Amino acid sequence: MMLEQRSPGARYLGKLGTMLEAIKFEHTIFTLPFAYLGMVLAARGLPTLQQVVWITVALAAARTWAMGTNRLIDREMDALNPRTARRALPIGLLTPRDMWLLSGASVVILLVAAWQLNDLCLKLAPLAIAFLFAYSYVKRYSWATHIALGISDGLAPLGAWIGVTGSVSLEAILLFLAVGIWIGGFDLIYACQDVEFDRTHTVESIAKSYGVAAALNLSSLAHALTALILLALGLLMGLGPLYYVGWLLAVGLLIYEHRLVSPTDLSRLNVAFFNVNGYIAVIVFAFTFASIFV
């Protein structure tokens, strides 16, 4: 019996699926609440349909660029780490050329989306592109990698705010800081699982330099500061009671997250990092959105 040969189109779609899986494209849904939070707060309600569409496209493209270049830059290091050795680039499912094509296409899409939003978005887009690329190199030189990741994710609500208003305000900066410190705090926890690898392969982190206990304590401090900034943002913008219900739920989940891990037990780290992070993002957005309309 002859084996069925895949058509060129089917092979292309299969490779595209592999590329999207390699960058965990489905996780874009977890970052959308950050951008949508900035969007609805900037509009104090519903933005236009055009703004919603292009902000969504811009976020997906920016994340694809960041993840694609990260996989490229880290491919040799990933091959050495047992946790990441089975990724698509290290095992040869994809070539660097494949990932460069995906990353390059995402830059073009991001620039088009920024152009469709407003002049300030287009002017700032190259800076965001450069920073998202440079982030992957920070961990080779400094434990400030956690700060760099926080800034990268904080750009989502800030960019969405600019996409709606064409300007930057104090409220936008507070939102940027809240999300940036929040994600930086999560990254402090996440890096703890690679501390032994980092010590032998020139990868910098707080956990490597100062120990897992110090990283977890600093993460707790970061998340306490996140809660305070979100509270200040609600007060500054005069948001309704539902916002504070969501704030309390988010604070409760942050506390729960930190109870899942300890310096001697990181077995539930992925639950803390992925599940709880996703719940908090959705809750903060949903209750903020509701508070504006109720």
PDB file of C-alpha atoms in Angstrom:
ATOM      1  CA  MET A   1       0.000   0.000   0.000  1.00  0.00           C
ATOM      2  CA  MET A   2       1.417   3.387  -0.951  1.00  0.00           C
ATOM      3  CA  LEU A   3       1.811   5.920   1.809  1.00  0.00           C
ATOM      4  CA  GLU A   4      -0.271   9.025   1.343  1.00  0.00           C
ATOM      5  CA  GLN A   5       1.945  12.026   0.601  1.00  0.00           C
ATOM      6  CA  ARG A   6       1.010  15.367   2.086  1.00  0.00           C
ATOM      7  CA  SER A   7       0.439  18.241  -0.310  1.00  0.00           C
ATOM      8  CA  PRO A   8       2.704  21.321  -0.091  1.00  0.00           C
ATOM      9  CA  GLY A   9      -0.184  23.245   1.476  1.00  0.00           C
ATOM     10  CA  ALA A  10      -0.705  20.580   4.139  1.00  0.00           C
ATOM     11  CA  ARG A  11       3.023  20.502   4.905  1.00  0.00           C
ATOM     12  CA  TYR A  12       3.071  24.285   5.227  1.00  0.00           C
ATOM     13  CA  LEU A  13       0.093  24.286   7.580  1.00  0.00           C
ATOM     14  CA  GLY A  14       1.723  21.530   9.620  1.00  0.00           C
ATOM     15  CA  LYS A  15       4.923  23.546   9.953  1.00  0.00           C
ATOM     16  CA  LEU A  16       2.973  26.676  10.855  1.00  0.00           C
ATOM     17  CA  GLY A  17       1.205  24.705  13.579  1.00  0.00           C
ATOM     18  CA  THR A  18       4.574  23.524  14.884  1.00  0.00           C
ATOM     19  CA  MET A  19       5.854  27.117  14.953  1.00  0.00           C
ATOM     20  CA  LEU A  20       2.800  28.341  16.834  1.00  0.00           C
ATOM     21  CA  GLU A  21       3.114  25.460  19.290  1.00  0.00           C
ATOM     22  CA  ALA A  22       6.806  26.270  19.775  1.00  0.00           C
ATOM     23  CA  ILE A  23       5.994  29.788  20.932  1.00  0.00           C
ATOM     24  CA  LYS A  24       2.912  28.661  22.886  1.00  0.00           C
ATOM     25  CA  PHE A  25       0.705  30.933  20.797  1.00  0.00           C
ATOM     26  CA  GLU A  26      -2.357  29.724  22.693  1.00  0.00           C
ATOM     27  CA  HIS A  27      -0.992  31.434  25.798  1.00  0.00           C
ATOM     28  CA  THR A  28      -1.643  34.769  24.086  1.00  0.00           C
ATOM     29  CA  ILE A  29      -5.133  34.490  25.563  1.00  0.00           C
ATOM     30  CA  PHE A  30      -3.612  34.905  29.030  1.00  0.00           C
ATOM     31  CA  THR A  31      -2.006  38.222  28.063  1.00  0.00           C
ATOM     32  CA  LEU A  32      -5.122  39.640  26.392  1.00  0.00           C
ATOM     33  CA  PRO A  33      -6.735  40.659  29.716  1.00  0.00           C
ATOM     34  CA  PHE A  34      -3.729  42.918  30.396  1.00  0.00           C
ATOM     35  CA  ALA A  35      -4.192  44.775  27.107  1.00  0.00           C
ATOM     36  CA  TYR A  36      -7.969  44.851  27.395  1.00  0.00           C
ATOM     37  CA  LEU A  37      -7.647  46.264  30.917  1.00  0.00           C
ATOM     38  CA  GLY A  38      -5.710  49.234  29.540  1.00  0.00           C
ATOM     39  CA  MET A  39      -8.164  49.542  26.672  1.00  0.00           C
ATOM     40  CA  VAL A  40     -11.383  49.761  28.710  1.00  0.00           C
ATOM     41  CA  LEU A  41      -9.831  51.990  31.372  1.00  0.00           C
ATOM     42  CA  ALA A  42      -8.542  54.402  28.724  1.00  0.00           C
ATOM     43  CA  ALA A  43     -11.944  54.487  27.041  1.00  0.00           C
ATOM     44  CA  ARG A  44     -13.814  54.470  30.380  1.00  0.00           C
ATOM     45  CA  GLY A  45     -16.059  51.957  28.676  1.00  0.00           C
ATOM     46  CA  LEU A  46     -16.119  50.343  25.270  1.00  0.00           C
ATOM     47  CA  PRO A  47     -13.549  51.486  22.714  1.00  0.00           C
ATOM     48  CA  THR A  48     -14.398  51.377  19.032  1.00  0.00           C
ATOM     49  CA  LEU A  49     -14.506  48.033  17.237  1.00  0.00           C
ATOM     50  CA  GLN A  50     -11.540  49.113  15.117  1.00  0.00           C
ATOM     51  CA  GLN A  51      -9.496  49.801  18.251  1.00  0.00           C
ATOM     52  CA  VAL A  52     -10.396  46.425  19.760  1.00  0.00           C
ATOM     53  CA  VAL A  53      -9.392  44.581  16.582  1.00  0.00           C
ATOM     54  CA  TRP A  54      -6.074  46.346  16.030  1.00  0.00           C
ATOM     55  CA  ILE A  55      -5.058  46.258  19.686  1.00  0.00           C
ATOM     56  CA  THR A  56      -5.714  42.505  19.695  1.00  0.00           C
ATOM     57  CA  VAL A  57      -3.688  42.052  16.503  1.00  0.00           C
ATOM     58  CA  ALA A  58      -0.856  44.199  17.856  1.00  0.00           C
ATOM     59  CA  LEU A  59      -0.681  42.237  21.109  1.00  0.00           C
ATOM     60  CA  ALA A  60      -0.644  38.860  19.346  1.00  0.00           C
ATOM     61  CA  ALA A  61       2.048  40.063  16.935  1.00  0.00           C
ATOM     62  CA  ALA A  62       4.195  41.562  19.706  1.00  0.00           C
ATOM     63  CA  ARG A  63       4.032  38.381  21.750  1.00  0.00           C
ATOM     64  CA  THR A  64       4.856  36.263  18.695  1.00  0.00           C
ATOM     65  CA  TRP A  65       7.904  38.451  17.984  1.00  0.00           C
ATOM     66  CA  ALA A  66       9.057  38.251  21.600  1.00  0.00           C
ATOM     67  CA  MET A  67       8.592  34.490  21.914  1.00  0.00           C
ATOM     68  CA  GLY A  68       9.958  33.701  18.458  1.00  0.00           C
ATOM     69  CA  THR A  69      13.186  35.620  18.959  1.00  0.00           C
ATOM     70  CA  ASN A  70      13.486  34.235  22.490  1.00  0.00           C
ATOM     71  CA  ARG A  71      13.347  30.681  21.144  1.00  0.00           C
ATOM     72  CA  LEU A  72      15.971  31.577  18.534  1.00  0.00           C
ATOM     73  CA  ILE A  73      18.359  33.269  20.936  1.00  0.00           C
ATOM     74  CA  ASP A  74      17.994  30.539  23.568  1.00  0.00           C
ATOM     75  CA  ARG A  75      18.005  27.494  21.282  1.00  0.00           C
ATOM     76  CA  GLU A  76      21.513  26.316  22.235  1.00  0.00           C
ATOM     77  CA  MET A  77      20.873  26.900  25.926  1.00  0.00           C
ATOM     78  CA  ASP A  78      17.482  25.176  25.671  1.00  0.00           C
ATOM     79  CA  ALA A  79      19.187  22.093  24.238  1.00  0.00           C
ATOM     80  CA  LEU A  80      21.278  21.793  27.415  1.00  0.00           C
ATOM     81  CA  ASN A  81      18.418  22.221  29.893  1.00  0.00           C
ATOM     82  CA  PRO A  82      16.426  19.009  30.548  1.00  0.00           C
ATOM     83  CA  ARG A  83      13.262  21.092  31.051  1.00  0.00           C
ATOM     84  CA  THR A  84      13.512  22.682  27.577  1.00  0.00           C
ATOM     85  CA  ALA A  85      15.566  20.175  25.573  1.00  0.00           C
ATOM     86  CA  ARG A  86      12.488  18.807  23.744  1.00  0.00           C
ATOM     87  CA  ARG A  87      11.469  22.147  22.290  1.00  0.00           C
ATOM     88  CA  ALA A  88      11.054  22.289  18.510  1.00  0.00           C
ATOM     89  CA  LEU A  89      14.290  24.085  17.630  1.00  0.00           C
ATOM     90  CA  PRO A  90      16.663  21.965  19.769  1.00  0.00           C
ATOM     91  CA  ILE A  91      15.292  18.663  18.388  1.00  0.00           C
ATOM     92  CA  GLY A  92      15.151  19.848  14.790  1.00  0.00           C
ATOM     93  CA  LEU A  93      11.407  20.033  14.181  1.00  0.00           C
ATOM     94  CA  LEU A  94      12.016  23.620  13.111  1.00  0.00           C
ATOM     95  CA  THR A  95      15.007  25.430  11.659  1.00  0.00           C
ATOM     96  CA  PRO A  96      16.177  28.906  12.681  1.00  0.00           C
ATOM     97  CA  ARG A  97      14.999  30.090   9.258  1.00  0.00           C
ATOM     98  CA  ASP A  98      11.447  28.933  10.062  1.00  0.00           C
ATOM     99  CA  MET A  99      11.393  30.898  13.284  1.00  0.00           C
ATOM    100  CA  TRP A 100      12.930  33.983  11.692  1.00  0.00           C
ATOM    101  CA  LEU A 101      10.189  33.942   9.051  1.00  0.00           C
ATOM    102  CA  LEU A 102       7.493  33.785  11.731  1.00  0.00           C
ATOM    103  CA  SER A 103       9.170  36.498  13.801  1.00  0.00           C
ATOM    104  CA  GLY A 104       9.705  38.774  10.793  1.00  0.00           C
ATOM    105  CA  ALA A 105       6.079  38.426   9.721  1.00  0.00           C
ATOM    106  CA  SER A 106       4.948  39.332  13.246  1.00  0.00           C
ATOM    107  CA  VAL A 107       6.973  42.569  13.135  1.00  0.00           C
ATOM    108  CA  VAL A 108       5.291  43.605   9.891  1.00  0.00           C
ATOM    109  CA  ILE A 109       1.855  42.843  11.338  1.00  0.00           C
ATOM    110  CA  LEU A 110       2.672  44.769  14.533  1.00  0.00           C
ATOM    111  CA  LEU A 111       3.740  47.849  12.563  1.00  0.00           C
ATOM    112  CA  VAL A 112       0.575  47.717  10.439  1.00  0.00           C
ATOM    113  CA  ALA A 113      -1.580  47.443  13.576  1.00  0.00           C
ATOM    114  CA  ALA A 114       0.221  50.387  15.218  1.00  0.00           C
ATOM    115  CA  TRP A 115      -0.242  52.447  12.038  1.00  0.00           C
ATOM    116  CA  GLN A 116      -3.960  51.692  12.066  1.00  0.00           C
ATOM    117  CA  LEU A 117      -4.298  52.869  15.686  1.00  0.00           C
ATOM    118  CA  ASN A 118      -2.596  56.281  15.832  1.00  0.00           C
ATOM    119  CA  ASP A 119       0.641  58.200  15.187  1.00  0.00           C
ATOM    120  CA  LEU A 120       2.041  57.786  18.704  1.00  0.00           C
ATOM    121  CA  CYS A 121       1.585  54.003  18.544  1.00  0.00           C
ATOM    122  CA  LEU A 122       3.476  53.877  15.257  1.00  0.00           C
ATOM    123  CA  LYS A 123       6.290  56.078  16.568  1.00  0.00           C
ATOM    124  CA  LEU A 124       6.733  53.956  19.704  1.00  0.00           C
ATOM    125  CA  ALA A 125       6.373  50.565  18.001  1.00  0.00           C
ATOM    126  CA  PRO A 126      10.075  50.310  16.957  1.00  0.00           C
ATOM    127  CA  LEU A 127      11.131  50.929  20.570  1.00  0.00           C
ATOM    128  CA  ALA A 128       8.845  48.142  21.785  1.00  0.00           C
ATOM    129  CA  ILE A 129      10.152  45.807  19.070  1.00  0.00           C
ATOM    130  CA  ALA A 130      13.760  46.530  20.049  1.00  0.00           C
ATOM    131  CA  PHE A 131      13.093  46.041  23.762  1.00  0.00           C
ATOM    132  CA  LEU A 132      11.232  42.765  23.270  1.00  0.00           C
ATOM    133  CA  PHE A 133      14.192  41.477  21.251  1.00  0.00           C
ATOM    134  CA  ALA A 134      16.819  42.654  23.751  1.00  0.00           C
ATOM    135  CA  TYR A 135      14.996  41.095  26.718  1.00  0.00           C
ATOM    136  CA  SER A 136      16.254  37.619  25.826  1.00  0.00           C
ATOM    137  CA  TYR A 137      19.861  38.726  26.323  1.00  0.00           C
ATOM    138  CA  VAL A 138      19.401  40.305  29.760  1.00  0.00           C
ATOM    139  CA  LYS A 139      19.482  36.997  31.640  1.00  0.00           C
ATOM    140  CA  ARG A 140      22.984  36.371  30.325  1.00  0.00           C
ATOM    141  CA  TYR A 141      24.317  39.405  32.170  1.00  0.00           C
ATOM    142  CA  SER A 142      22.065  40.443  35.047  1.00  0.00           C
ATOM    143  CA  TRP A 143      19.422  39.276  37.509  1.00  0.00           C
ATOM    144  CA  ALA A 144      17.483  42.311  36.210  1.00  0.00           C
ATOM    145  CA  THR A 145      15.995  39.835  33.728  1.00  0.00           C
ATOM    146  CA  HIS A 146      12.933  39.742  36.009  1.00  0.00           C
ATOM    147  CA  ILE A 147      12.536  43.502  35.649  1.00  0.00           C
ATOM    148  CA  ALA A 148      12.975  43.253  31.875  1.00  0.00           C
ATOM    149  CA  LEU A 149      10.220  40.648  31.607  1.00  0.00           C
ATOM    150  CA  GLY A 150       7.946  42.774  33.771  1.00  0.00           C
ATOM    151  CA  ILE A 151       8.502  45.762  31.504  1.00  0.00           C
ATOM    152  CA  SER A 152       7.803  43.598  28.448  1.00  0.00           C
ATOM    153  CA  ASP A 153       4.405  42.512  29.778  1.00  0.00           C
ATOM    154  CA  GLY A 154       3.641  45.943  31.216  1.00  0.00           C
ATOM    155  CA  LEU A 155       3.866  47.298  27.680  1.00  0.00           C
ATOM    156  CA  ALA A 156       0.617  45.462  26.832  1.00  0.00           C
ATOM    157  CA  PRO A 157      -1.776  47.639  28.894  1.00  0.00           C
ATOM    158  CA  LEU A 158       0.318  50.742  28.274  1.00  0.00           C
ATOM    159  CA  GLY A 159       0.256  50.145  24.536  1.00  0.00           C
ATOM    160  CA  ALA A 160      -3.480  49.517  24.611  1.00  0.00           C
ATOM    161  CA  TRP A 161      -4.022  52.758  26.534  1.00  0.00           C
ATOM    162  CA  ILE A 162      -2.023  54.671  23.929  1.00  0.00           C
ATOM    163  CA  GLY A 163      -3.907  52.835  21.199  1.00  0.00           C
ATOM    164  CA  VAL A 164      -7.188  54.263  22.498  1.00  0.00           C
ATOM    165  CA  THR A 165      -6.133  57.759  23.604  1.00  0.00           C
ATOM    166  CA  GLY A 166      -3.007  58.515  21.587  1.00  0.00           C
ATOM    167  CA  SER A 167      -1.384  59.780  24.791  1.00  0.00           C
ATOM    168  CA  VAL A 168       0.168  58.730  28.108  1.00  0.00           C
ATOM    169  CA  SER A 169      -1.228  59.680  31.529  1.00  0.00           C
ATOM    170  CA  LEU A 170      -0.517  59.011  35.200  1.00  0.00           C
ATOM    171  CA  GLU A 171      -3.205  56.318  35.214  1.00  0.00           C
ATOM    172  CA  ALA A 172      -1.520  54.598  32.269  1.00  0.00           C
ATOM    173  CA  ILE A 173       1.836  54.645  34.065  1.00  0.00           C
ATOM    174  CA  LEU A 174       0.284  53.162  37.220  1.00  0.00           C
ATOM    175  CA  LEU A 175      -1.297  50.384  35.174  1.00  0.00           C
ATOM    176  CA  PHE A 176       2.029  49.726  33.458  1.00  0.00           C
ATOM    177  CA  LEU A 177       3.776  49.509  36.842  1.00  0.00           C
ATOM    178  CA  ALA A 178       1.102  47.265  38.353  1.00  0.00           C
ATOM    179  CA  VAL A 179       1.264  44.701  35.541  1.00  0.00           C
ATOM    180  CA  GLY A 180       5.051  44.958  35.197  1.00  0.00           C
ATOM    181  CA  ILE A 181       5.736  44.383  38.899  1.00  0.00           C
ATOM    182  CA  TRP A 182       3.095  41.661  39.011  1.00  0.00           C
ATOM    183  CA  ILE A 183       4.697  39.696  36.138  1.00  0.00           C
ATOM    184  CA  GLY A 184       8.218  40.353  37.408  1.00  0.00           C
ATOM    185  CA  GLY A 185       7.105  38.839  40.710  1.00  0.00           C
ATOM    186  CA  PHE A 186       5.792  35.766  38.920  1.00  0.00           C
ATOM    187  CA  ASP A 187       9.074  35.407  37.051  1.00  0.00           C
ATOM    188  CA  LEU A 188      10.971  35.422  40.339  1.00  0.00           C
ATOM    189  CA  ILE A 189       9.009  32.311  41.291  1.00  0.00           C
ATOM    190  CA  TYR A 190       9.295  30.669  37.876  1.00  0.00           C
ATOM    191  CA  ALA A 191      13.090  31.036  37.743  1.00  0.00           C
ATOM    192  CA  CYS A 192      13.464  29.037  40.955  1.00  0.00           C
ATOM    193  CA  GLN A 193      12.962  25.760  39.095  1.00  0.00           C
ATOM    194  CA  ASP A 194      16.096  26.343  36.984  1.00  0.00           C
ATOM    195  CA  VAL A 195      18.424  27.537  39.723  1.00  0.00           C
ATOM    196  CA  GLU A 196      20.772  24.533  39.528  1.00  0.00           C
ATOM    197  CA  PHE A 197      21.004  24.783  35.738  1.00  0.00           C
ATOM    198  CA  ASP A 198      21.569  28.539  35.924  1.00  0.00           C
ATOM    199  CA  ARG A 199      24.485  28.133  38.317  1.00  0.00           C
ATOM    200  CA  THR A 200      26.389  26.051  35.795  1.00  0.00           C
ATOM    201  CA  HIS A 201      25.404  27.747  32.518  1.00  0.00           C
ATOM    202  CA  THR A 202      25.860  31.495  33.020  1.00  0.00           C
ATOM    203  CA  VAL A 203      22.185  32.352  33.347  1.00  0.00           C
ATOM    204  CA  GLU A 204      21.437  35.115  35.830  1.00  0.00           C
ATOM    205  CA  SER A 205      18.495  35.326  38.233  1.00  0.00           C
ATOM    206  CA  ILE A 206      17.729  36.399  41.781  1.00  0.00           C
ATOM    207  CA  ALA A 207      17.382  32.736  42.777  1.00  0.00           C
ATOM    208  CA  LYS A 208      20.843  31.980  41.418  1.00  0.00           C
ATOM    209  CA  SER A 209      22.538  35.003  42.966  1.00  0.00           C
ATOM    210  CA  TYR A 210      20.769  35.179  46.328  1.00  0.00           C
ATOM    211  CA  GLY A 211      18.955  31.868  46.769  1.00  0.00           C
ATOM    212  CA  VAL A 212      15.435  30.528  46.306  1.00  0.00           C
ATOM    213  CA  ALA A 213      14.214  31.885  49.657  1.00  0.00           C
ATOM    214  CA  ALA A 214      15.305  35.415  48.730  1.00  0.00           C
ATOM    215  CA  ALA A 215      13.591  35.122  45.337  1.00  0.00           C
ATOM    216  CA  LEU A 216      10.320  33.989  46.904  1.00  0.00           C
ATOM    217  CA  ASN A 217      10.441  36.735  49.541  1.00  0.00           C
ATOM    218  CA  LEU A 218      11.099  39.384  46.900  1.00  0.00           C
ATOM    219  CA  SER A 219       8.231  37.982  44.838  1.00  0.00           C
ATOM    220  CA  SER A 220       5.906  38.383  47.835  1.00  0.00           C
ATOM    221  CA  LEU A 221       7.055  42.006  48.184  1.00  0.00           C
ATOM    222  CA  ALA A 222       6.496  42.628  44.465  1.00  0.00           C
ATOM    223  CA  HIS A 223       2.970  41.267  44.620  1.00  0.00           C
ATOM    224  CA  ALA A 224       2.160  43.317  47.712  1.00  0.00           C
ATOM    225  CA  LEU A 225       3.291  46.396  45.790  1.00  0.00           C
ATOM    226  CA  THR A 226       1.163  45.307  42.822  1.00  0.00           C
ATOM    227  CA  ALA A 227      -1.899  45.154  45.068  1.00  0.00           C
ATOM    228  CA  LEU A 228      -1.215  48.650  46.419  1.00  0.00           C
ATOM    229  CA  ILE A 229      -0.768  50.130  42.941  1.00  0.00           C
ATOM    230  CA  LEU A 230      -3.998  48.536  41.695  1.00  0.00           C
ATOM    231  CA  LEU A 231      -5.777  49.946  44.732  1.00  0.00           C
ATOM    232  CA  ALA A 232      -4.341  53.411  44.051  1.00  0.00           C
ATOM    233  CA  LEU A 233      -5.387  53.147  40.407  1.00  0.00           C
ATOM    234  CA  GLY A 234      -8.967  52.373  41.368  1.00  0.00           C
ATOM    235  CA  LEU A 235      -9.099  55.309  43.753  1.00  0.00           C
ATOM    236  CA  LEU A 236      -7.491  57.704  41.276  1.00  0.00           C
ATOM    237  CA  MET A 237      -9.943  56.760  38.528  1.00  0.00           C
ATOM    238  CA  GLY A 238     -12.963  56.676  40.831  1.00  0.00           C
ATOM    239  CA  LEU A 239     -13.897  53.125  39.891  1.00  0.00           C
ATOM    240  CA  GLY A 240     -16.998  51.541  41.375  1.00  0.00           C
ATOM    241  CA  PRO A 241     -17.372  48.935  44.150  1.00  0.00           C
ATOM    242  CA  LEU A 242     -17.121  45.957  41.797  1.00  0.00           C
ATOM    243  CA  TYR A 243     -13.532  46.910  41.017  1.00  0.00           C
ATOM    244  CA  TYR A 244     -12.619  46.440  44.675  1.00  0.00           C
ATOM    245  CA  VAL A 245     -14.408  43.093  44.809  1.00  0.00           C
ATOM    246  CA  GLY A 246     -12.169  41.964  41.956  1.00  0.00           C
ATOM    247  CA  TRP A 247      -9.174  43.510  43.706  1.00  0.00           C
ATOM    248  CA  LEU A 248      -9.888  41.516  46.867  1.00  0.00           C
ATOM    249  CA  LEU A 249     -10.251  38.295  44.873  1.00  0.00           C
ATOM    250  CA  ALA A 250      -6.954  38.981  43.106  1.00  0.00           C
ATOM    251  CA  VAL A 251      -5.187  39.672  46.408  1.00  0.00           C
ATOM    252  CA  GLY A 252      -6.588  36.431  47.788  1.00  0.00           C
ATOM    253  CA  LEU A 253      -5.248  34.498  44.790  1.00  0.00           C
ATOM    254  CA  LEU A 254      -1.843  36.128  45.152  1.00  0.00           C
ATOM    255  CA  ILE A 255      -1.710  34.991  48.760  1.00  0.00           C
ATOM    256  CA  TYR A 256      -2.818  31.508  47.722  1.00  0.00           C
ATOM    257  CA  GLU A 257      -0.157  31.410  45.027  1.00  0.00           C
ATOM    258  CA  HIS A 258       2.591  32.100  47.523  1.00  0.00           C
ATOM    259  CA  ARG A 259       1.300  29.330  49.761  1.00  0.00           C
ATOM    260  CA  LEU A 260       1.758  26.853  46.915  1.00  0.00           C
ATOM    261  CA  VAL A 261       5.536  27.159  46.848  1.00  0.00           C
ATOM    262  CA  SER A 262       8.318  27.281  49.419  1.00  0.00           C
ATOM    263  CA  PRO A 263      12.130  27.137  49.336  1.00  0.00           C
ATOM    264  CA  THR A 264      11.917  23.404  50.070  1.00  0.00           C
ATOM    265  CA  ASP A 265       8.930  22.507  47.864  1.00  0.00           C
ATOM    266  CA  LEU A 266       8.557  23.780  44.291  1.00  0.00           C
ATOM    267  CA  SER A 267       6.461  20.831  43.108  1.00  0.00           C
ATOM    268  CA  ARG A 268       3.393  23.007  42.531  1.00  0.00           C
ATOM    269  CA  LEU A 269       5.282  25.828  40.847  1.00  0.00           C
ATOM    270  CA  ASN A 270       3.603  25.443  37.460  1.00  0.00           C
ATOM    271  CA  VAL A 271       0.169  25.629  39.093  1.00  0.00           C
ATOM    272  CA  ALA A 272       1.219  28.842  40.821  1.00  0.00           C
ATOM    273  CA  PHE A 273       2.730  30.359  37.697  1.00  0.00           C
ATOM    274  CA  PHE A 274       0.280  29.464  34.941  1.00  0.00           C
ATOM    275  CA  ASN A 275      -3.088  28.717  36.538  1.00  0.00           C
ATOM    276  CA  VAL A 276      -3.207  31.370  39.235  1.00  0.00           C
ATOM    277  CA  ASN A 277      -1.678  33.998  36.953  1.00  0.00           C
ATOM    278  CA  GLY A 278      -4.376  33.347  34.363  1.00  0.00           C
ATOM    279  CA  TYR A 279      -7.181  33.529  36.932  1.00  0.00           C
ATOM    280  CA  ILE A 280      -5.923  36.824  38.337  1.00  0.00           C
ATOM    281  CA  ALA A 281      -5.647  38.430  34.900  1.00  0.00           C
ATOM    282  CA  VAL A 282      -9.196  37.452  33.961  1.00  0.00           C
ATOM    283  CA  ILE A 283     -10.659  38.467  37.337  1.00  0.00           C
ATOM    284  CA  VAL A 284      -9.028  41.906  37.394  1.00  0.00           C
ATOM    285  CA  PHE A 285     -10.184  42.625  33.854  1.00  0.00           C
ATOM    286  CA  ALA A 286     -13.721  41.270  34.322  1.00  0.00           C
ATOM    287  CA  PHE A 287     -14.417  43.178  37.530  1.00  0.00           C
ATOM    288  CA  THR A 288     -12.844  46.373  36.183  1.00  0.00           C
ATOM    289  CA  PHE A 289     -15.000  46.127  33.087  1.00  0.00           C
ATOM    290  CA  ALA A 290     -18.097  45.492  35.193  1.00  0.00           C
ATOM    291  CA  SER A 291     -17.351  48.373  37.553  1.00  0.00           C
ATOM    292  CA  ILE A 292     -17.258  50.814  34.637  1.00  0.00           C
ATOM    293  CA  PHE A 293     -20.679  49.776  33.340  1.00  0.00           C
ATOM    294  CA  VAL A 294     -22.572  49.146  36.581  1.00  0.00           C
TER     295      VAL A 294
END
